Coordinates of C-alpha atoms (C1' of nucleotides) and ligand atoms in Angstrom, one line a residue:
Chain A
X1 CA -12.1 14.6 -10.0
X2 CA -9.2 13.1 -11.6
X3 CA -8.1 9.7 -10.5
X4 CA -5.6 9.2 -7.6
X5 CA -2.1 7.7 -9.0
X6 CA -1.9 4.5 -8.6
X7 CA 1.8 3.2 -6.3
X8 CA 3.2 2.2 -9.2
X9 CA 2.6 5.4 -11.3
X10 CA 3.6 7.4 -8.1
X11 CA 6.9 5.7 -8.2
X12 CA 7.7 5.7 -11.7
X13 CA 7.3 9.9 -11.2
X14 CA 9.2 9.9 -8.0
X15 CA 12.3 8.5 -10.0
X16 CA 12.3 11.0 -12.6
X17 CA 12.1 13.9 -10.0
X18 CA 14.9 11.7 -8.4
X19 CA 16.9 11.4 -10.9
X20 CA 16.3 14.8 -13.3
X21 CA 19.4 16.9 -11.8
X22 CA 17.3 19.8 -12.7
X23 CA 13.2 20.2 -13.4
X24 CA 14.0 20.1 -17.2
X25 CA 16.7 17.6 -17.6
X26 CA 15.5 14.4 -20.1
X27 CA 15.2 11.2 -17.8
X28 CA 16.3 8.2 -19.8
X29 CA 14.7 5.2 -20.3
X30 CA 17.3 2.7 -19.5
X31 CA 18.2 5.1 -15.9
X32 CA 14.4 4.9 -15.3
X33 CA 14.5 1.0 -15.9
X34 CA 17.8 1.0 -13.7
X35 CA 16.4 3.0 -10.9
X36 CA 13.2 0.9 -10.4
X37 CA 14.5 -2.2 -10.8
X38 CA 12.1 -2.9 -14.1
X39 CA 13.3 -3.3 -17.8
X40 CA 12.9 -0.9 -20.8
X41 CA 10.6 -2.4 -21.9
X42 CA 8.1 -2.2 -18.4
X43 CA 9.2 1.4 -18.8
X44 CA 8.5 2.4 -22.3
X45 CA 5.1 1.6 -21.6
X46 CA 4.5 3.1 -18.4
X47 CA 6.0 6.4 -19.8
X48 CA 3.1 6.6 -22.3
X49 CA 0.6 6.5 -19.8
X50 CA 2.2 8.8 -17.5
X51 CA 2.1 11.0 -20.7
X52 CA -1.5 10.6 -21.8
X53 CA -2.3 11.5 -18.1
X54 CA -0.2 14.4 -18.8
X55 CA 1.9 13.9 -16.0
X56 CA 5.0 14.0 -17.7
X57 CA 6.5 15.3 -21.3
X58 CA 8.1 12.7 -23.8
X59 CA 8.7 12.7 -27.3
X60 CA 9.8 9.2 -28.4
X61 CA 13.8 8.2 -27.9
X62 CA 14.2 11.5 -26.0
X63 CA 13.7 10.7 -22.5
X64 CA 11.1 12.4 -20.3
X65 CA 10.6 15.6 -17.7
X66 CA 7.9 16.0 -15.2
X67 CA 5.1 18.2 -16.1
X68 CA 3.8 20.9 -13.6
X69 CA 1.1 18.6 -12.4
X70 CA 3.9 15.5 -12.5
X71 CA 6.2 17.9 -10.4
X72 CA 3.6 18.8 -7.6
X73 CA 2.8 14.6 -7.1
X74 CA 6.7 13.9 -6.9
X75 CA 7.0 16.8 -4.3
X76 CA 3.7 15.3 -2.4
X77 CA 5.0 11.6 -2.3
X78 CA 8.9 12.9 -1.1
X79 CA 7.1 15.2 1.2
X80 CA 5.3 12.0 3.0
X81 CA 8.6 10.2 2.6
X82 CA 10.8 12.3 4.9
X83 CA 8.0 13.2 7.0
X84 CA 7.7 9.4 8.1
X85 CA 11.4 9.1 8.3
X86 CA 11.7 11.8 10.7
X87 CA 8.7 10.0 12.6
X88 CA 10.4 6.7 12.5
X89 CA 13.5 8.1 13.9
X90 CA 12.6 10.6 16.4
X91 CA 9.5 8.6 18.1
X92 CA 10.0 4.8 17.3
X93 CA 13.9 5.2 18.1
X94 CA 14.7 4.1 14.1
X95 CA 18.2 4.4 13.1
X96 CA 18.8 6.7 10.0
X97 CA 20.1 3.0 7.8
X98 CA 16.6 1.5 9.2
X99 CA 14.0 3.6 7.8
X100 CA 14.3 4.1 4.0
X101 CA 12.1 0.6 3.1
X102 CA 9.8 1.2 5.7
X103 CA 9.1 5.1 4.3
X104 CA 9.0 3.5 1.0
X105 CA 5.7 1.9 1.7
X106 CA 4.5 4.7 3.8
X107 CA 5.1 7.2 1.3
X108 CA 1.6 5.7 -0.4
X109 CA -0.9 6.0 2.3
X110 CA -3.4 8.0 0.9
X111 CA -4.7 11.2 3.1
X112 CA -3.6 14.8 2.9
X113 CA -5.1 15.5 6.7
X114 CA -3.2 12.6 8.1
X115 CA 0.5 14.0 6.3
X116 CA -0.9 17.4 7.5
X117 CA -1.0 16.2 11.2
X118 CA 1.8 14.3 11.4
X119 CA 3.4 17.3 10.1
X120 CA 2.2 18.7 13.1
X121 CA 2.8 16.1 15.7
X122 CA 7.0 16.5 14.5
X123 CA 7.1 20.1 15.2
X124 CA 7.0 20.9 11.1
X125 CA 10.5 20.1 10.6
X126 CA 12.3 21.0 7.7
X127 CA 14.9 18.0 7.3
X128 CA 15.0 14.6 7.6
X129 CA 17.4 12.6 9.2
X130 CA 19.8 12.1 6.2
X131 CA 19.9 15.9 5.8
X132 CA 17.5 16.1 3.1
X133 CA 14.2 18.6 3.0
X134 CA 11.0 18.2 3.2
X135 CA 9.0 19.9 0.9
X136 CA 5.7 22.0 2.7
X137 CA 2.0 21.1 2.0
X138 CA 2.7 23.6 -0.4
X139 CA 5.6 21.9 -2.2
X140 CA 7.9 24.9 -1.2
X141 CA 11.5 23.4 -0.3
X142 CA 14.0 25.6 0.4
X143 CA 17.1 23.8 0.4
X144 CA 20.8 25.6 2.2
X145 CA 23.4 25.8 -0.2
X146 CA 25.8 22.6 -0.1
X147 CA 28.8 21.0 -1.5
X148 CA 30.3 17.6 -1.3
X149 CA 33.2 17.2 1.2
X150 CA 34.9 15.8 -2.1
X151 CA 35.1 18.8 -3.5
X152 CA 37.2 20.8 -0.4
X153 CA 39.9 21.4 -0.8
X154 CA 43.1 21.4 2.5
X155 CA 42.5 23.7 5.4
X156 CA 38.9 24.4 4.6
X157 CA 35.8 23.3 6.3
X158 CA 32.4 23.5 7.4
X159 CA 29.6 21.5 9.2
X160 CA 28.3 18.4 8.0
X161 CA 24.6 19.1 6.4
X162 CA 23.6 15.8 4.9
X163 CA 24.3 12.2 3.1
X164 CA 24.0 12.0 -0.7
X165 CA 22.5 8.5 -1.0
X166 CA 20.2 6.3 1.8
X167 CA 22.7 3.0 1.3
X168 CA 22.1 1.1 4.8
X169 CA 25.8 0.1 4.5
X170 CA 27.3 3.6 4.2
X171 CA 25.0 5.0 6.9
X172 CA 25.9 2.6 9.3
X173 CA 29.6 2.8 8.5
X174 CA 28.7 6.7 9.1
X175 CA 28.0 5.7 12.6
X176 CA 30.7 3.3 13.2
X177 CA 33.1 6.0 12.5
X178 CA 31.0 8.5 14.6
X179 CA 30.3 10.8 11.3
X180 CA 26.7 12.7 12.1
X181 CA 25.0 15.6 10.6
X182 CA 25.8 18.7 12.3
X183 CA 29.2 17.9 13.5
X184 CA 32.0 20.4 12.4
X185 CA 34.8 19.0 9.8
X186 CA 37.9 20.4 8.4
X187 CA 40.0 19.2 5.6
X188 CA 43.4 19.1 7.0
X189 CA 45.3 16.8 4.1
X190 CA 43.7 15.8 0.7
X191 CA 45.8 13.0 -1.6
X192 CA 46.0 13.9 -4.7
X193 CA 47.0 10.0 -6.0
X194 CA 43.1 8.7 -4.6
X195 CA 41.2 11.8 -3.5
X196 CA 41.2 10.4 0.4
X197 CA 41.3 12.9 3.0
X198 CA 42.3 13.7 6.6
X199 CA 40.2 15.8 8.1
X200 CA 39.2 16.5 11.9
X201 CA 36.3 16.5 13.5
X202 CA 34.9 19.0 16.8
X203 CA 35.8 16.6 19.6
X204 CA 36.6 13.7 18.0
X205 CA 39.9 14.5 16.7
X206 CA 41.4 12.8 13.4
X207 CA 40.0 10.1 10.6
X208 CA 41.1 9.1 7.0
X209 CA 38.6 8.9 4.8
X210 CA 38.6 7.3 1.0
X211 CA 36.6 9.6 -1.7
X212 CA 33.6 6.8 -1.9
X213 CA 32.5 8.3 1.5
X214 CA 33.9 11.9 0.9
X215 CA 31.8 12.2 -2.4
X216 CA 28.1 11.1 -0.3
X217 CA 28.5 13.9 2.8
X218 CA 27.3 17.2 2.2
X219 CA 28.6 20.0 3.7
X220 CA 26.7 23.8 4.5
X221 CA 28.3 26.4 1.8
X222 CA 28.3 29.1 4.3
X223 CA 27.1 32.1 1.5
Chain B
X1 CA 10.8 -18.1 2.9
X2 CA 6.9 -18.3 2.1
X3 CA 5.9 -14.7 0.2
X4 CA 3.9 -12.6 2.0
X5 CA 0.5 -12.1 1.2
X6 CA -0.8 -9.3 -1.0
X7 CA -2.7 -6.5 -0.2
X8 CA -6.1 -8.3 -1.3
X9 CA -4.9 -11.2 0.2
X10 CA -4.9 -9.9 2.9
X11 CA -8.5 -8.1 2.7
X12 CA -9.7 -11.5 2.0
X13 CA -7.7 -13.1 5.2
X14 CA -9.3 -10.2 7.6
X15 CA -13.0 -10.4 6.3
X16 CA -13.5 -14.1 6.7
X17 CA -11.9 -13.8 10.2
X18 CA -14.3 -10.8 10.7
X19 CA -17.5 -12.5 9.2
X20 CA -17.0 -15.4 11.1
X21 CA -18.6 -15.6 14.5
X22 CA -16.6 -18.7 15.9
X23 CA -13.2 -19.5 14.8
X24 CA -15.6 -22.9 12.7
X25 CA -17.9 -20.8 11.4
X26 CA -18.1 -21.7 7.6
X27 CA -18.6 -18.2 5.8
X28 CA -20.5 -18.0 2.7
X29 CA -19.0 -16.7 -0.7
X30 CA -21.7 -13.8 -0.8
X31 CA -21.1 -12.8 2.6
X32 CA -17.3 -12.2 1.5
X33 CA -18.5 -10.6 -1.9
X34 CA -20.6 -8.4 0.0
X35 CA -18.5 -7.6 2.9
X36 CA -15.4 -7.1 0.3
X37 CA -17.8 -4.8 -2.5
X38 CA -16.6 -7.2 -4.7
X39 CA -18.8 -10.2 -6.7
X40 CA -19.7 -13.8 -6.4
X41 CA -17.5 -14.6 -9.0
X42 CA -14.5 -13.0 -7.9
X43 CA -14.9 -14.6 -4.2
X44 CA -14.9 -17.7 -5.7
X45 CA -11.2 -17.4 -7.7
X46 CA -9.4 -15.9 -4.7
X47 CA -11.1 -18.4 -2.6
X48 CA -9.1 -21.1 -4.6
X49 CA -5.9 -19.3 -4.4
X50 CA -6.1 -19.2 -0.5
X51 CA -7.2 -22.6 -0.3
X52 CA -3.9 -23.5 -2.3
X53 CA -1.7 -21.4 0.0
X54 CA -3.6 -23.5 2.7
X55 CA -4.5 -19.9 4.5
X56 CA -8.6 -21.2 4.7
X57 CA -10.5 -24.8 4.5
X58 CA -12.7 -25.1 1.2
X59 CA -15.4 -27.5 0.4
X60 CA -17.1 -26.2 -2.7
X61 CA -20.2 -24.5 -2.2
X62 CA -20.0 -25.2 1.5
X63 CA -18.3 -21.8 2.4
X64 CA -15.0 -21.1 4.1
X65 CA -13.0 -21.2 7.4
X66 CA -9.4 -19.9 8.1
X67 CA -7.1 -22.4 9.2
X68 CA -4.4 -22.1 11.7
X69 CA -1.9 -19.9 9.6
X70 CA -4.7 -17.5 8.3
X71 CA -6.1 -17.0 11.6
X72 CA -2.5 -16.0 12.3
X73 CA -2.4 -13.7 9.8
X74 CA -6.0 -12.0 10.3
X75 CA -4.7 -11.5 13.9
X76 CA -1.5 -9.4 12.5
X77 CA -3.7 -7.1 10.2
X78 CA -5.6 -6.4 12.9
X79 CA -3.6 -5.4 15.7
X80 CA -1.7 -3.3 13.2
X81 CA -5.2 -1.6 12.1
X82 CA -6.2 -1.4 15.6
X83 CA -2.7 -0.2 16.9
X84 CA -2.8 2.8 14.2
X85 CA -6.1 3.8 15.0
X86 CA -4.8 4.8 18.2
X87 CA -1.9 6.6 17.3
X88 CA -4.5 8.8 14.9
X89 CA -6.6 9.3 17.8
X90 CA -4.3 10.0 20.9
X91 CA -0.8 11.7 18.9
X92 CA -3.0 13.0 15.8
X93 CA -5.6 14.0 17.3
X94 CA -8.2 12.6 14.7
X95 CA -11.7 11.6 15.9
X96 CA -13.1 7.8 16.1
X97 CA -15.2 8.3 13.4
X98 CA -12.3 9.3 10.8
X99 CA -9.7 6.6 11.2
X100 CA -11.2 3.5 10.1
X101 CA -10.9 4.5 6.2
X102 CA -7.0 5.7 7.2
X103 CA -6.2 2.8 9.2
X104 CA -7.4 0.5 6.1
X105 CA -4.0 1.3 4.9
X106 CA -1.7 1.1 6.9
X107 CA -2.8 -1.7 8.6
X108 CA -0.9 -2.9 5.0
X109 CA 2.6 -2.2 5.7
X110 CA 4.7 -4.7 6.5
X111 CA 7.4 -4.7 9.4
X112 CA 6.9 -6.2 12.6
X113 CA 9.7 -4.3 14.0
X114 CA 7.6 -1.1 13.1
X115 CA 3.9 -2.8 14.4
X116 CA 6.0 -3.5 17.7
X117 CA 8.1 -0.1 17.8
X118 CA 4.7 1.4 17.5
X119 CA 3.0 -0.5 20.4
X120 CA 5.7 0.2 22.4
X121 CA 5.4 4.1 21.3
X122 CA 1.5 3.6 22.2
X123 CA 2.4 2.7 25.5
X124 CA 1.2 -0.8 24.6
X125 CA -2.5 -0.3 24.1
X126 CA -5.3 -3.1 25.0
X127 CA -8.2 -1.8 23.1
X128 CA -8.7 0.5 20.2
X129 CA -10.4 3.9 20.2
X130 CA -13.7 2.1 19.5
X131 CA -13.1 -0.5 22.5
X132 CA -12.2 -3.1 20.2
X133 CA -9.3 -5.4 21.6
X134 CA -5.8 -5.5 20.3
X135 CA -4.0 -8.7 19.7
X136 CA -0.6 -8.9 21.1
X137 CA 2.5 -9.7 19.4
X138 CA 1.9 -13.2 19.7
X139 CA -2.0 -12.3 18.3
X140 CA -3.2 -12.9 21.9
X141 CA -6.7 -10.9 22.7
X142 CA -7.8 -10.7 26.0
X143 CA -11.7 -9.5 25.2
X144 CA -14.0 -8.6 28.4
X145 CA -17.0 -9.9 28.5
X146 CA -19.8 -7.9 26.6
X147 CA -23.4 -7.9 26.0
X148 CA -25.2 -5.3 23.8
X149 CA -27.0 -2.8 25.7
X150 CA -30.0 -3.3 23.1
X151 CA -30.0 -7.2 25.5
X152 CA -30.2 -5.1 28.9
X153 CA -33.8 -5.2 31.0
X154 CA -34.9 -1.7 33.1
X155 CA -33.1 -1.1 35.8
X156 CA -29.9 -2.9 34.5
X157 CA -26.7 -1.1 34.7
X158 CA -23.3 -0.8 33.2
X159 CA -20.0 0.5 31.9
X160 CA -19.5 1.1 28.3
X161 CA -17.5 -0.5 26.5
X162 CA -17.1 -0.6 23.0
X163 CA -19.4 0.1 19.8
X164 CA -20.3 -3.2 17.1
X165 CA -19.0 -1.1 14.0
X166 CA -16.9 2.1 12.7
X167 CA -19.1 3.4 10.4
X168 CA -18.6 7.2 10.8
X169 CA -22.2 8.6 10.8
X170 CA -23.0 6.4 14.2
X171 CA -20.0 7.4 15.8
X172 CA -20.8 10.9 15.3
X173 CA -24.3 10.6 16.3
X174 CA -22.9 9.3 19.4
X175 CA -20.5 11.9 19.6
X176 CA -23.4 14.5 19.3
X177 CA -25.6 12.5 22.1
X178 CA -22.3 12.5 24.5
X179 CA -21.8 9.2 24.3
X180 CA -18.7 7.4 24.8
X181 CA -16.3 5.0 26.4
X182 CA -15.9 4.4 29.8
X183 CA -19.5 6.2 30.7
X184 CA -21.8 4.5 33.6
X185 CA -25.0 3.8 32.0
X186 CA -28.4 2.8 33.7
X187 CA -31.5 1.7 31.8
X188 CA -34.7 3.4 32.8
X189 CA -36.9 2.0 30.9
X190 CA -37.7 0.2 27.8
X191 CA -40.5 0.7 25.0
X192 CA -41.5 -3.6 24.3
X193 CA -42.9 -1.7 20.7
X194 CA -40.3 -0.8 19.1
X195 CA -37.8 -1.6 21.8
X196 CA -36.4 1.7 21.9
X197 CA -34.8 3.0 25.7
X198 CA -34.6 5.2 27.8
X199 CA -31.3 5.3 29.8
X200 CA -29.7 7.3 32.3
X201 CA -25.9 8.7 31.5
X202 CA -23.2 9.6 34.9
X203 CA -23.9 13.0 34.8
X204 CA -25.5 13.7 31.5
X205 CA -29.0 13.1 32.4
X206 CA -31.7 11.7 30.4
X207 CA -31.3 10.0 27.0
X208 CA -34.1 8.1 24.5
X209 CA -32.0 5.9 22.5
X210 CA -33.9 4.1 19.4
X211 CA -32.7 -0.1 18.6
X212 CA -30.9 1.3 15.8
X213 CA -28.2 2.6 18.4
X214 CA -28.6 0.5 21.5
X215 CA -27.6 -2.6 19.0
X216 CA -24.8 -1.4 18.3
X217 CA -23.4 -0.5 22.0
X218 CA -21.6 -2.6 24.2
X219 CA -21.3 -3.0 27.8
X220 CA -19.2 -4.6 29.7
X221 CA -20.5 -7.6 31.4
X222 CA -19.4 -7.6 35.3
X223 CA -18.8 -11.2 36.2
Chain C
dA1 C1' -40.7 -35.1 -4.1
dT2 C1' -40.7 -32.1 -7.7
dT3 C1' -40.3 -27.4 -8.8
dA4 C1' -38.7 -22.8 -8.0
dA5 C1' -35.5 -19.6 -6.0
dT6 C1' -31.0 -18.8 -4.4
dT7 C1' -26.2 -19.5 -4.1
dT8 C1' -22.0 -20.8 -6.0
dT9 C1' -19.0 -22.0 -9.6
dT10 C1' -17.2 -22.0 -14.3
dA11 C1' -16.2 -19.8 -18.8
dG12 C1' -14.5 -16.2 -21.2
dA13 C1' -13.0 -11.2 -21.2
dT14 C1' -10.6 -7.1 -19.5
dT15 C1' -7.0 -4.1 -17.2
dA16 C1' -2.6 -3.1 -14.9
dG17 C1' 1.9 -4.3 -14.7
dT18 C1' 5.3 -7.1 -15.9
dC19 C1' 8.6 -10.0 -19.0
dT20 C1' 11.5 -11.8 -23.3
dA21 C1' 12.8 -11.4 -28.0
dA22 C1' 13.1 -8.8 -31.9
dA23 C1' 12.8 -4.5 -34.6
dA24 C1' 13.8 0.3 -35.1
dA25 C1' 16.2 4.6 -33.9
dT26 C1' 20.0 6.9 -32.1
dT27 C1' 24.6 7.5 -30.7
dT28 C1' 29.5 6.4 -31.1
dA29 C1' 33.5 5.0 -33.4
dA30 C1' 36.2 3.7 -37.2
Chain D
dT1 C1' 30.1 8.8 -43.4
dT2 C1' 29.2 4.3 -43.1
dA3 C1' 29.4 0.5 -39.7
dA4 C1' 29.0 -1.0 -35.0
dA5 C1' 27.3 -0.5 -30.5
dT6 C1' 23.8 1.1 -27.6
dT7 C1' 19.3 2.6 -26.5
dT8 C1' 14.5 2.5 -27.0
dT9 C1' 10.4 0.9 -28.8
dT10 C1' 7.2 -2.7 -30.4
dA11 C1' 5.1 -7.3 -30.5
dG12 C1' 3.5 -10.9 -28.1
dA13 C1' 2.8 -13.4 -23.8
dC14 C1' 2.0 -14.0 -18.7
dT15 C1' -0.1 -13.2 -13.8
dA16 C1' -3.2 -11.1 -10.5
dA17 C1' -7.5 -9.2 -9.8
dT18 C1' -11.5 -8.1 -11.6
dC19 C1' -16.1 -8.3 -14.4
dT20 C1' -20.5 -10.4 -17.0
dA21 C1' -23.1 -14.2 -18.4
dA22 C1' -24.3 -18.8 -18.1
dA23 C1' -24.2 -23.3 -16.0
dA24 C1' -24.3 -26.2 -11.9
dA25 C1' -25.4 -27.2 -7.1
dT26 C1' -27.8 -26.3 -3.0
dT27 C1' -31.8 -24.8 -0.4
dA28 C1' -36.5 -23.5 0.1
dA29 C1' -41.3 -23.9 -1.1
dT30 C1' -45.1 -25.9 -2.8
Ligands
MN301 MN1 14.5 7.6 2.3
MN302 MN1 15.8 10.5 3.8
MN303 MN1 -11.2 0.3 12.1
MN304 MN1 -11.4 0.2 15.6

DNA sequence: ATTAATTTTTAGATTAGTCTAAAAATTTAA
DNA sequence: TTAAATTTTTAGACTAATCTAAAAATTAAT
């Protein structure tokens, strides 16, 4: 019976699955250090327990990548993560900018059957509300193809899928300007001089939008 | 902007206000060990600590009370315990006797606005799935009056109303006997040996019930 | 009212997680 | 390819929460 992680170990393996593009890319210690709001130092050490407890690979200087066993606890913790987001949104009437701190701490709670039921309870969904998937008991995610609207080009389009980061600020501008997953876009004019777009949206007709928000929203790659 | 409490803290803060009977009673540095499966020694450090924060009264070796803000405090950790244990119960359909160790913690996470979200969700609950009452907002408890039916004479009868303690082996012993909230109960007689009874359930019949169990069941006391 | 038993506190260590400052290794640039 | 810049690790220290062992205070029992 191998020890439960504790929340700090748990979060140290979150940010490399975070932050790893793919399962075997090197996580460095400074981006670690960065992403936790710690110092190198805080980190090196960590990453040498996370290591004896074989959680994670690391030669020294090199960086690290999640083990098997490191993988399946990242994909546990994100799993309860988006689950309670979705909870928080759909049945305490959260907005999507509210609900990122509070899943933080209620990623931790310890109990398989509770994540199970609540599973349950929100119809098994397979998103959360910033477009991102949630992982089965399993693990399993499957994940639709997407690109960033950044990277469309005039005349295409598609429908909007997700949001990049959780930044309270850009979600709630997201809202002000009436941008929400599932709407319908089209590029109609991209400016080559800043990257900023024009594009139009199903009902809601035209907006100009810079490339700091074109490069966070995801949209479906229709395959 | 005083920093909230920690998650031991805050164990601390909730067994002194659970040990105590009255709002003076002093309770005793084993008592907390005990109650907190920690030791003597230990009680005594944190005991310091929340006498500095001004959270409890401490006269050395004379024990400990809560003051005004720690009885604040306990009263938060408890409605959010209690207020979870009914979302398990009624939305997650767990039973009484597994939410105490789940509830344990989350009644740690901290944001009012989710505590009241969630009440509101709950349809603004006054007792908890083992009849115990939940504090309002302002840490309000309206408690009914109660009297153990182990204190009950033959031919006494009642409504009831809540058990002493969550441990889960009596709550499913009650669960296998058919006993729960809300039931009429009559007394039918009572043994003066070992003070075991026999009562009379609406509907379910006969039941002998040993000390063990009728100390630990409350009924409501009609004024 | 002494003595004995119990309770509580202190003293000294330990572990997890953190920090700063300095040393070592790696990467980048001249 | 050597020197400079950057990254990473080590060394040493600190805080919170815990423990064991021993001392001190209180309470109970002769
Ligand atoms: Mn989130
Ligand atoms: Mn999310
Ligand atoms: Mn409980
Ligand atoms: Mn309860």
């Amino acid at each position: 019976m191998e020890k439960s992680l504790s929340l700090t170990e748990e979060n140290y393996i979150k940010a490399i699955f975070q932050i790893g593009t793919t399962p075997e890319s090197n996580v460095s210690t400074n981006a670690l250090a960065d992403n936790l709001q710690t110092k190198p130092a805080t980190v090196s050490d960590m990453i040498k327990k996370l290591s004896y407890k074989k959680l994670i690979f690391y030669k020294k200087y090199k960086g690290v990548t999640l083990s098997a066993s490191g993988s399946k606890e990242a994909l546990k913790i994100i799993r309860k993560h988006r689950l309670w987001e979705v909870f928080l949104v759909n049945h305490l009437y959260f907005k999507w900018d509210q609900v990122h701190e509070i899943a933080e701490q209620l990623e931790h709670i310890k109990s398989s059957e509770l994540i199970n039921r609540l599973d349950d309870f929100l119809g098994n969904p397979t998103i959360d509300p910033h477009g991102d998937p949630i992982p089965d008991a399993n693990g399993q995610v499957q994940l639709g193809p997407s690109k960033l609207l950044s990277e469309m080009t005039s005349h295409e389009n598609g429908i909007i899928v997700g949001v990049k980061n959780e930044n309270p600020l850009l979600l709630q501008h997201l809202d002000k300007i009436n941008i929400r997953l599932g709407l319908h876009i089209e590029v109609t004019e991209v400016n080559d001089f800043d990257q900023s777009m024009q594009v139009k949206l199903a009902d809601l007709g035209t907006l100009f939008l810079s490339e700091k928000i074109t490069s966070q929203i995801l949209i479906a790659k229709n395959l």
